[in-house]
Amino acid sequence: MTDIEGSCELRFAAVREVFAGLLGTCDVGASAAVFLDGEPVVDLWGGYADVGRSAGWGRDTLTAVNSTSKNMTALCALLLADRGELDLSAPVAAYWPEFAAAGKENVLVRHVLSHTAGLPDLAGPAAVEELYDWDTVTAGLAAQAPEWEPGTAAGYHALTFGFLVGEIVRRVTGRSLGEYFAQEVAGPLGADFHFGLSAEHDCRVAPLIAPLPLTDEFTAGAPLGADGVRRESAGPAVRVKDVNSVAWRRAQIPAVNGFGNARSVALVQSVLANHGSAAGVRLLSSQGCEPAWQEVFRGDDRVLRTPVSWTVGFGGFGGTFGWGGWGGSLVVSDPGARMTVAYVMNQMIDRDRQDDNRGMELVMAAYSGLR
């Protein structure tokens, strides 16, 4: 059995049991955390930080959480809105005038946050390296025409979400999304989560491990739809080897390239679950959190090819909200229970080949602690 370190309140013993089972079977290294009322009740880690199982996964191990990063990016927009610096119902062009081009003058900030802006693809960049040029990518998005009338349909904005929200944040604050997050969210909370990871943290990074039997050439892509057809999208194909590169760590691609662990992900998102505060720090008003669980769109997503519920910045799941990342990371928050559950790992699973219920097993186990 793999040794598990950390803490777990007795009533959440089921979470530890599930976590141990994952490390004993499909996981190499991972972390799991549960925050209740803005405070940690489960903080576990174990396994190995490398595919060769020579380095242990430590308390402060970080890894790429891929699209779980979107939860962090969305929080930055909600924070600005709560402080009166950003109007979620205003046109994006009110903050980013060039964005009004090509029929986008009526695209609202909430459309961007709810994947209904009609800009699911990057028309310009063809190689991953081009994603590192923020100004060129955002200028290209400003010039693009929407694929549908904004607000009338949804299509998962896999990469564009971060550039769009990030540029709005930059226009409002004069700071990059990574700088704003570090100074206004991670700093006050003491959260070990990063966009644009600096070199000093490289020694703590656990590289992602491609799903077996695949190699690090494994590529992110839109899931298969119910009809068995994969949506062909424009833009660069991101491989595991790209996500594991130093260049990727240093860049800011806020939809997908945040680095953290379950503790930091759960701590940050527990601010919303706990109606504005966590770890004794208040970041938002209670009212300012509400867009996170207020549904903006319900219906078939044109990219994911499945029925979805989108809130302002998050996926909605009944009375809960959150989102997961390519390969398996996940965070789910329940504002009714004031609980957040996060799972971060290095062993990826290809959901086209195999069901991946790891994160949700931990979520369900956490609910048993509330009874």
Tab-separated table of C-alpha atoms in Angstrom:
chain	number	residue	atom	x	y	z
A	1	MET	CA	0.000	0.000	0.000
A	2	THR	CA	1.142	3.525	-0.814
A	3	ASP	CA	1.695	5.669	2.244
A	4	ILE	CA	-0.790	8.512	2.632
A	5	GLU	CA	0.205	11.676	4.429
A	6	GLY	CA	-1.769	14.648	5.685
A	7	SER	CA	-4.835	15.069	7.832
A	8	CYS	CA	-8.448	13.922	7.693
A	9	GLU	CA	-11.172	14.549	10.225
A	10	LEU	CA	-12.715	11.291	11.425
A	11	ARG	CA	-16.152	12.000	9.968
A	12	PHE	CA	-14.540	12.254	6.504
A	13	ALA	CA	-12.793	8.887	6.794
A	14	ALA	CA	-14.576	7.741	3.626
A	15	VAL	CA	-12.569	10.295	1.652
A	16	ARG	CA	-9.314	8.833	2.932
A	17	GLU	CA	-10.544	5.339	2.097
A	18	VAL	CA	-11.402	6.278	-1.489
A	19	PHE	CA	-8.128	8.161	-1.877
A	20	ALA	CA	-6.161	5.153	-0.643
A	21	GLY	CA	-7.998	2.970	-3.138
A	22	LEU	CA	-7.060	5.274	-6.010
A	23	LEU	CA	-3.404	5.333	-5.028
A	24	GLY	CA	-3.485	1.565	-4.693
A	25	THR	CA	-4.845	1.064	-8.193
A	26	CYS	CA	-4.864	3.652	-10.983
A	27	ASP	CA	-3.023	6.669	-9.537
A	28	VAL	CA	0.726	7.260	-9.366
A	29	GLY	CA	0.692	10.391	-7.212
A	30	ALA	CA	-2.172	12.622	-6.121
A	31	SER	CA	-3.662	14.969	-3.568
A	32	ALA	CA	-7.208	15.406	-2.276
A	33	ALA	CA	-8.721	18.140	-0.141
A	34	VAL	CA	-12.056	19.066	1.375
A	35	PHE	CA	-12.802	22.509	2.788
A	36	LEU	CA	-15.869	23.132	4.922
A	37	ASP	CA	-16.899	26.629	6.024
A	38	GLY	CA	-13.677	27.895	4.452
A	39	GLU	CA	-11.418	25.651	6.540
A	40	PRO	CA	-9.642	22.365	5.685
A	41	VAL	CA	-11.178	19.157	7.013
A	42	VAL	CA	-9.297	16.858	4.612
A	43	ASP	CA	-5.794	17.480	3.268
A	44	LEU	CA	-4.216	14.305	1.880
A	45	TRP	CA	-1.400	13.448	-0.479
A	46	GLY	CA	0.571	10.375	-1.436
A	47	GLY	CA	2.225	8.315	-4.112
A	48	TYR	CA	4.967	9.452	-6.452
A	49	ALA	CA	5.772	12.594	-8.381
A	50	ASP	CA	7.340	10.795	-11.338
A	51	VAL	CA	6.514	7.925	-13.643
A	52	GLY	CA	9.567	6.005	-12.415
A	53	ARG	CA	8.233	6.190	-8.837
A	54	SER	CA	11.578	7.404	-7.521
A	55	ALA	CA	10.406	10.717	-5.997
A	56	GLY	CA	7.616	10.893	-3.473
A	57	TRP	CA	4.620	13.215	-3.871
A	58	GLY	CA	5.139	15.705	-1.043
A	59	ARG	CA	2.953	18.132	0.831
A	60	ASP	CA	3.901	20.969	-1.529
A	61	THR	CA	4.102	19.079	-4.816
A	62	LEU	CA	2.527	21.004	-7.689
A	63	THR	CA	1.245	19.821	-11.022
A	64	ALA	CA	-0.604	21.146	-14.050
A	65	VAL	CA	-4.355	21.073	-13.450
A	66	ASN	CA	-5.296	21.937	-17.056
A	67	SER	CA	-8.902	23.187	-17.346
A	68	THR	CA	-9.438	23.134	-13.601
A	69	SER	CA	-7.592	26.448	-14.030
A	70	LYS	CA	-10.781	27.953	-15.461
A	71	ASN	CA	-12.302	28.027	-11.987
A	72	MET	CA	-9.480	30.308	-10.831
A	73	THR	CA	-9.727	32.554	-13.871
A	74	ALA	CA	-13.483	32.962	-13.418
A	75	LEU	CA	-13.035	33.915	-9.771
A	76	CYS	CA	-10.882	36.873	-10.826
A	77	ALA	CA	-13.744	38.232	-12.943
A	78	LEU	CA	-16.269	37.754	-10.130
A	79	LEU	CA	-13.938	39.555	-7.739
A	80	LEU	CA	-13.713	42.543	-10.074
A	81	ALA	CA	-17.484	42.543	-10.510
A	82	ASP	CA	-18.056	42.451	-6.768
A	83	ARG	CA	-15.732	45.417	-6.322
A	84	GLY	CA	-17.650	47.453	-8.888
A	85	GLU	CA	-14.822	47.474	-11.436
A	86	LEU	CA	-16.473	45.128	-13.943
A	87	ASP	CA	-20.103	44.917	-15.061
A	88	LEU	CA	-20.966	41.346	-16.028
A	89	SER	CA	-23.846	42.618	-18.161
A	90	ALA	CA	-21.759	45.194	-20.052
A	91	PRO	CA	-20.403	44.656	-23.566
A	92	VAL	CA	-16.854	43.351	-23.610
A	93	ALA	CA	-16.045	46.264	-25.932
A	94	ALA	CA	-16.749	48.702	-23.085
A	95	TYR	CA	-13.435	47.553	-21.617
A	96	TRP	CA	-11.707	46.279	-24.771
A	97	PRO	CA	-12.791	48.585	-27.646
A	98	GLU	CA	-11.072	46.588	-30.408
A	99	PHE	CA	-13.239	43.612	-29.506
A	100	ALA	CA	-16.283	45.219	-31.139
A	101	ALA	CA	-14.951	44.229	-34.584
A	102	ALA	CA	-16.604	41.629	-36.822
A	103	GLY	CA	-20.060	41.876	-35.261
A	104	LYS	CA	-19.058	41.414	-31.615
A	105	GLU	CA	-20.296	44.739	-30.281
A	106	ASN	CA	-23.100	42.997	-28.403
A	107	VAL	CA	-21.003	40.253	-26.815
A	108	LEU	CA	-21.394	40.691	-23.061
A	109	VAL	CA	-18.909	39.859	-20.330
A	110	ARG	CA	-21.288	37.180	-19.025
A	111	HIS	CA	-21.362	35.601	-22.502
A	112	VAL	CA	-17.594	35.151	-22.347
A	113	LEU	CA	-17.779	33.645	-18.867
A	114	SER	CA	-20.590	31.242	-19.805
A	115	HIS	CA	-19.077	29.881	-23.039
A	116	THR	CA	-21.844	31.515	-25.089
A	117	ALA	CA	-19.754	34.229	-26.797
A	118	GLY	CA	-19.425	32.270	-30.046
A	119	LEU	CA	-15.615	32.158	-29.970
A	120	PRO	CA	-14.786	28.532	-29.060
A	121	ASP	CA	-11.741	28.312	-31.336
A	122	LEU	CA	-8.545	30.237	-31.956
A	123	ALA	CA	-8.452	31.008	-35.661
A	124	GLY	CA	-4.857	32.221	-35.666
A	125	PRO	CA	-2.325	30.095	-33.743
A	126	ALA	CA	-1.394	26.808	-35.388
A	127	ALA	CA	1.399	25.793	-33.015
A	128	VAL	CA	1.468	25.612	-29.230
A	129	GLU	CA	4.396	28.031	-29.121
A	130	GLU	CA	2.180	30.736	-30.615
A	131	LEU	CA	-0.057	30.571	-27.522
A	132	TYR	CA	2.749	32.173	-25.529
A	133	ASP	CA	2.344	35.487	-27.409
A	134	TRP	CA	-0.499	37.106	-25.454
A	135	ASP	CA	-0.850	40.250	-27.552
A	136	THR	CA	-1.014	38.389	-30.853
A	137	VAL	CA	-3.552	35.841	-29.599
A	138	THR	CA	-5.868	38.451	-28.056
A	139	ALA	CA	-5.605	40.700	-31.119
A	140	GLY	CA	-6.667	37.740	-33.224
A	141	LEU	CA	-9.670	37.086	-30.982
A	142	ALA	CA	-10.664	40.734	-31.183
A	143	ALA	CA	-10.715	40.475	-34.987
A	144	GLN	CA	-12.656	37.181	-35.174
A	145	ALA	CA	-16.330	36.936	-35.997
A	146	PRO	CA	-18.508	34.850	-33.651
A	147	GLU	CA	-19.636	31.427	-34.862
A	148	TRP	CA	-23.194	32.064	-33.614
A	149	GLU	CA	-25.250	34.908	-32.230
A	150	PRO	CA	-23.753	35.490	-28.785
A	151	GLY	CA	-25.943	34.343	-25.936
A	152	THR	CA	-28.098	32.038	-28.060
A	153	ALA	CA	-25.955	28.902	-27.920
A	154	ALA	CA	-23.018	27.493	-25.977
A	155	GLY	CA	-19.788	25.896	-27.107
A	156	TYR	CA	-16.983	25.123	-24.689
A	157	HIS	CA	-14.278	27.801	-25.041
A	158	ALA	CA	-11.432	25.413	-24.162
A	159	LEU	CA	-8.491	27.740	-24.818
A	160	THR	CA	-10.186	31.030	-25.680
A	161	PHE	CA	-11.890	31.339	-22.261
A	162	GLY	CA	-8.647	32.305	-20.550
A	163	PHE	CA	-7.480	34.755	-23.177
A	164	LEU	CA	-10.867	36.469	-23.287
A	165	VAL	CA	-11.354	36.729	-19.522
A	166	GLY	CA	-7.681	37.491	-19.017
A	167	GLU	CA	-7.683	40.368	-21.487
A	168	ILE	CA	-10.789	41.841	-19.852
A	169	VAL	CA	-8.981	41.650	-16.506
A	170	ARG	CA	-5.899	43.279	-18.053
A	171	ARG	CA	-7.928	46.110	-19.598
A	172	VAL	CA	-9.682	46.808	-16.293
A	173	THR	CA	-6.706	46.495	-13.950
A	174	GLY	CA	-3.592	46.978	-16.046
A	175	ARG	CA	-2.337	43.628	-14.734
A	176	SER	CA	-2.111	40.236	-16.373
A	177	LEU	CA	-4.494	37.554	-15.139
A	178	GLY	CA	-1.579	35.817	-13.421
A	179	GLU	CA	-0.472	38.985	-11.660
A	180	TYR	CA	-4.001	39.847	-10.586
A	181	PHE	CA	-4.637	36.346	-9.289
A	182	ALA	CA	-1.348	36.278	-7.372
A	183	GLN	CA	-1.872	39.688	-5.782
A	184	GLU	CA	-5.604	39.680	-5.113
A	185	VAL	CA	-6.425	35.995	-4.567
A	186	ALA	CA	-3.485	33.684	-3.904
A	187	GLY	CA	-1.520	36.225	-1.863
A	188	PRO	CA	-4.240	37.146	0.638
A	189	LEU	CA	-5.293	33.495	1.041
A	190	GLY	CA	-1.800	32.042	1.131
A	191	ALA	CA	-2.793	29.709	-1.715
A	192	ASP	CA	-0.036	27.813	-3.530
A	193	PHE	CA	-1.550	28.154	-7.010
A	194	HIS	CA	0.192	29.839	-9.926
A	195	PHE	CA	-0.238	31.149	-13.460
A	196	GLY	CA	3.144	31.756	-15.071
A	197	LEU	CA	5.068	29.488	-12.731
A	198	SER	CA	8.505	30.889	-11.873
A	199	ALA	CA	11.710	28.847	-11.990
A	200	GLU	CA	12.003	28.652	-8.216
A	201	HIS	CA	9.059	26.233	-8.191
A	202	ASP	CA	10.289	23.866	-10.918
A	203	CYS	CA	11.739	21.434	-8.382
A	204	ARG	CA	8.243	20.919	-6.934
A	205	VAL	CA	6.480	20.074	-10.199
A	206	ALA	CA	5.200	16.553	-10.829
A	207	PRO	CA	5.004	16.091	-14.613
A	208	LEU	CA	1.770	14.743	-16.004
A	209	ILE	CA	1.843	11.094	-17.051
A	210	ALA	CA	0.095	10.181	-20.295
A	211	PRO	CA	-2.721	7.636	-20.129
A	212	LEU	CA	-1.596	4.050	-20.657
A	213	PRO	CA	-0.705	2.813	-23.223
A	214	LEU	CA	-0.226	6.251	-24.795
A	215	THR	CA	2.911	8.416	-24.892
A	216	ASP	CA	3.514	12.071	-24.114
A	217	GLU	CA	2.421	12.810	-27.686
A	218	PHE	CA	-1.155	12.281	-26.402
A	219	THR	CA	-3.191	15.304	-27.455
A	220	ALA	CA	-6.006	17.216	-25.823
A	221	GLY	CA	-9.174	17.309	-27.855
A	222	ALA	CA	-12.892	17.808	-27.630
A	223	PRO	CA	-14.656	14.699	-26.299
A	224	LEU	CA	-16.599	12.401	-28.547
A	225	GLY	CA	-20.239	13.347	-28.834
A	226	ALA	CA	-23.195	11.079	-28.277
A	227	ASP	CA	-23.107	10.392	-32.012
A	228	GLY	CA	-19.546	9.118	-31.738
A	229	VAL	CA	-18.165	12.034	-33.747
A	230	ARG	CA	-15.335	14.234	-32.542
A	231	ARG	CA	-15.699	17.932	-33.316
A	232	GLU	CA	-12.810	19.119	-35.415
A	233	SER	CA	-11.619	22.428	-33.999
A	234	ALA	CA	-9.190	25.035	-35.206
A	235	GLY	CA	-6.099	25.938	-33.252
A	236	PRO	CA	-3.048	24.150	-31.919
A	237	ALA	CA	-3.124	20.606	-30.587
A	238	VAL	CA	-1.745	20.567	-27.036
A	239	ARG	CA	0.237	17.448	-26.116
A	240	VAL	CA	1.253	16.091	-22.728
A	241	LYS	CA	4.861	16.931	-23.609
A	242	ASP	CA	3.820	20.567	-24.139
A	243	VAL	CA	2.134	20.790	-20.744
A	244	ASN	CA	5.268	19.322	-19.152
A	245	SER	CA	7.592	21.849	-20.818
A	246	VAL	CA	9.289	24.762	-19.087
A	247	ALA	CA	7.884	27.155	-21.699
A	248	TRP	CA	4.328	26.109	-20.798
A	249	ARG	CA	4.983	26.712	-17.096
A	250	ARG	CA	6.303	30.216	-17.698
A	251	ALA	CA	3.468	31.267	-20.015
A	252	GLN	CA	0.045	32.528	-19.069
A	253	ILE	CA	-2.746	30.577	-20.747
A	254	PRO	CA	-5.351	31.069	-18.012
A	255	ALA	CA	-7.909	28.591	-19.307
A	256	VAL	CA	-5.538	25.678	-18.957
A	257	ASN	CA	-2.088	26.255	-17.470
A	258	GLY	CA	-2.498	26.835	-13.761
A	259	PHE	CA	-0.255	24.875	-11.387
A	260	GLY	CA	-1.317	23.810	-7.929
A	261	ASN	CA	-2.410	20.924	-5.748
A	262	ALA	CA	-5.708	19.878	-4.200
A	263	ARG	CA	-5.161	22.003	-1.094
A	264	SER	CA	-4.617	25.215	-3.044
A	265	VAL	CA	-7.435	24.531	-5.506
A	266	ALA	CA	-9.911	23.777	-2.712
A	267	LEU	CA	-8.774	26.749	-0.628
A	268	VAL	CA	-9.320	29.231	-3.451
A	269	GLN	CA	-12.645	27.817	-4.561
A	270	SER	CA	-13.920	27.525	-0.992
A	271	VAL	CA	-14.131	31.323	-1.040
A	272	LEU	CA	-17.156	30.950	-3.315
A	273	ALA	CA	-18.620	27.931	-1.521
A	274	ASN	CA	-18.331	29.781	1.795
A	275	HIS	CA	-20.061	32.874	0.411
A	276	GLY	CA	-17.020	35.098	0.088
A	277	SER	CA	-14.424	34.121	2.658
A	278	ALA	CA	-11.934	31.364	3.428
A	279	ALA	CA	-9.099	30.871	5.899
A	280	GLY	CA	-10.301	33.930	7.786
A	281	VAL	CA	-9.954	36.187	4.719
A	282	ARG	CA	-12.939	37.806	3.009
A	283	LEU	CA	-12.455	38.365	-0.711
A	284	LEU	CA	-16.039	38.870	-1.918
A	285	SER	CA	-19.405	39.750	-0.521
A	286	SER	CA	-21.921	36.953	-0.238
A	287	GLN	CA	-23.927	38.494	-3.081
A	288	GLY	CA	-20.808	38.693	-5.242
A	289	CYS	CA	-20.487	34.906	-5.149
A	290	GLU	CA	-23.965	34.187	-6.454
A	291	PRO	CA	-23.187	34.368	-10.212
A	292	ALA	CA	-21.001	31.283	-9.719
A	293	TRP	CA	-24.076	29.126	-9.196
A	294	GLN	CA	-26.682	31.096	-11.142
A	295	GLU	CA	-27.423	29.320	-14.418
A	296	VAL	CA	-26.885	31.342	-17.596
A	297	PHE	CA	-27.321	28.582	-20.181
A	298	ARG	CA	-28.815	25.110	-20.231
A	299	GLY	CA	-28.842	22.951	-23.318
A	300	ASP	CA	-26.593	21.087	-25.739
A	301	ASP	CA	-23.037	22.366	-25.902
A	302	ARG	CA	-21.881	22.605	-29.535
A	303	VAL	CA	-18.307	21.627	-28.707
A	304	LEU	CA	-18.754	19.079	-25.927
A	305	ARG	CA	-21.757	17.593	-27.746
A	306	THR	CA	-23.597	16.932	-24.529
A	307	PRO	CA	-26.220	18.728	-22.419
A	308	VAL	CA	-24.618	21.207	-20.057
A	309	SER	CA	-25.456	23.921	-17.573
A	310	TRP	CA	-23.163	26.956	-17.605
A	311	THR	CA	-23.143	29.543	-14.845
A	312	VAL	CA	-21.085	32.746	-14.873
A	313	GLY	CA	-17.704	31.093	-15.107
A	314	PHE	CA	-18.425	27.503	-14.096
A	315	GLY	CA	-20.172	24.294	-14.979
A	316	GLY	CA	-23.385	23.866	-13.013
A	317	PHE	CA	-24.275	20.487	-11.537
A	318	GLY	CA	-27.560	20.662	-9.680
A	319	GLY	CA	-26.868	22.718	-6.579
A	320	THR	CA	-23.105	22.550	-7.098
A	321	PHE	CA	-20.631	24.165	-9.488
A	322	GLY	CA	-17.022	23.780	-10.637
A	323	TRP	CA	-15.056	22.186	-13.456
A	324	GLY	CA	-12.366	19.633	-14.160
A	325	GLY	CA	-9.231	19.373	-16.237
A	326	TRP	CA	-7.896	17.221	-19.057
A	327	GLY	CA	-6.682	13.962	-17.570
A	328	GLY	CA	-8.695	13.964	-14.367
A	329	SER	CA	-8.265	16.902	-11.957
A	330	LEU	CA	-11.513	18.291	-10.542
A	331	VAL	CA	-13.017	20.806	-8.137
A	332	VAL	CA	-16.665	20.906	-7.040
A	333	SER	CA	-18.217	23.450	-4.676
A	334	ASP	CA	-21.550	23.316	-2.866
A	335	PRO	CA	-22.670	26.715	-1.542
A	336	GLY	CA	-25.558	25.111	0.335
A	337	ALA	CA	-23.224	22.891	2.329
A	338	ARG	CA	-20.386	25.469	2.211
A	339	MET	CA	-18.119	22.668	1.017
A	340	THR	CA	-15.450	22.389	-1.688
A	341	VAL	CA	-13.774	19.154	-2.804
A	342	ALA	CA	-10.657	19.067	-4.989
A	343	TYR	CA	-8.584	16.311	-6.555
A	344	VAL	CA	-5.268	16.785	-8.376
A	345	MET	CA	-3.116	13.977	-9.791
A	346	ASN	CA	-0.322	13.261	-12.268
A	347	GLN	CA	-1.642	10.041	-13.888
A	348	MET	CA	-3.976	11.050	-16.694
A	349	ILE	CA	-6.872	8.944	-17.971
A	350	ASP	CA	-8.168	9.171	-21.529
A	351	ARG	CA	-11.937	9.364	-21.160
A	352	ASP	CA	-12.405	8.233	-24.760
A	353	ARG	CA	-10.928	4.873	-23.753
A	354	GLN	CA	-11.893	4.561	-20.087
A	355	ASP	CA	-14.354	6.115	-17.652
A	356	ASP	CA	-12.717	8.407	-15.131
A	357	ASN	CA	-14.738	8.747	-11.941
A	358	ARG	CA	-11.832	9.388	-9.566
A	359	GLY	CA	-12.704	12.946	-8.649
A	360	MET	CA	-16.417	12.282	-8.343
A	361	GLU	CA	-15.784	9.287	-6.079
A	362	LEU	CA	-13.999	11.648	-3.700
A	363	VAL	CA	-16.826	14.198	-3.957
A	364	MET	CA	-19.444	11.596	-3.076
A	365	ALA	CA	-17.304	10.323	-0.213
A	366	ALA	CA	-17.081	13.857	1.155
A	367	TYR	CA	-20.854	14.135	1.315
A	368	SER	CA	-20.938	11.140	3.642
A	369	GLY	CA	-19.132	13.307	6.179
A	370	LEU	CA	-21.990	15.783	6.261
A	371	ARG	CA	-24.630	13.319	7.421
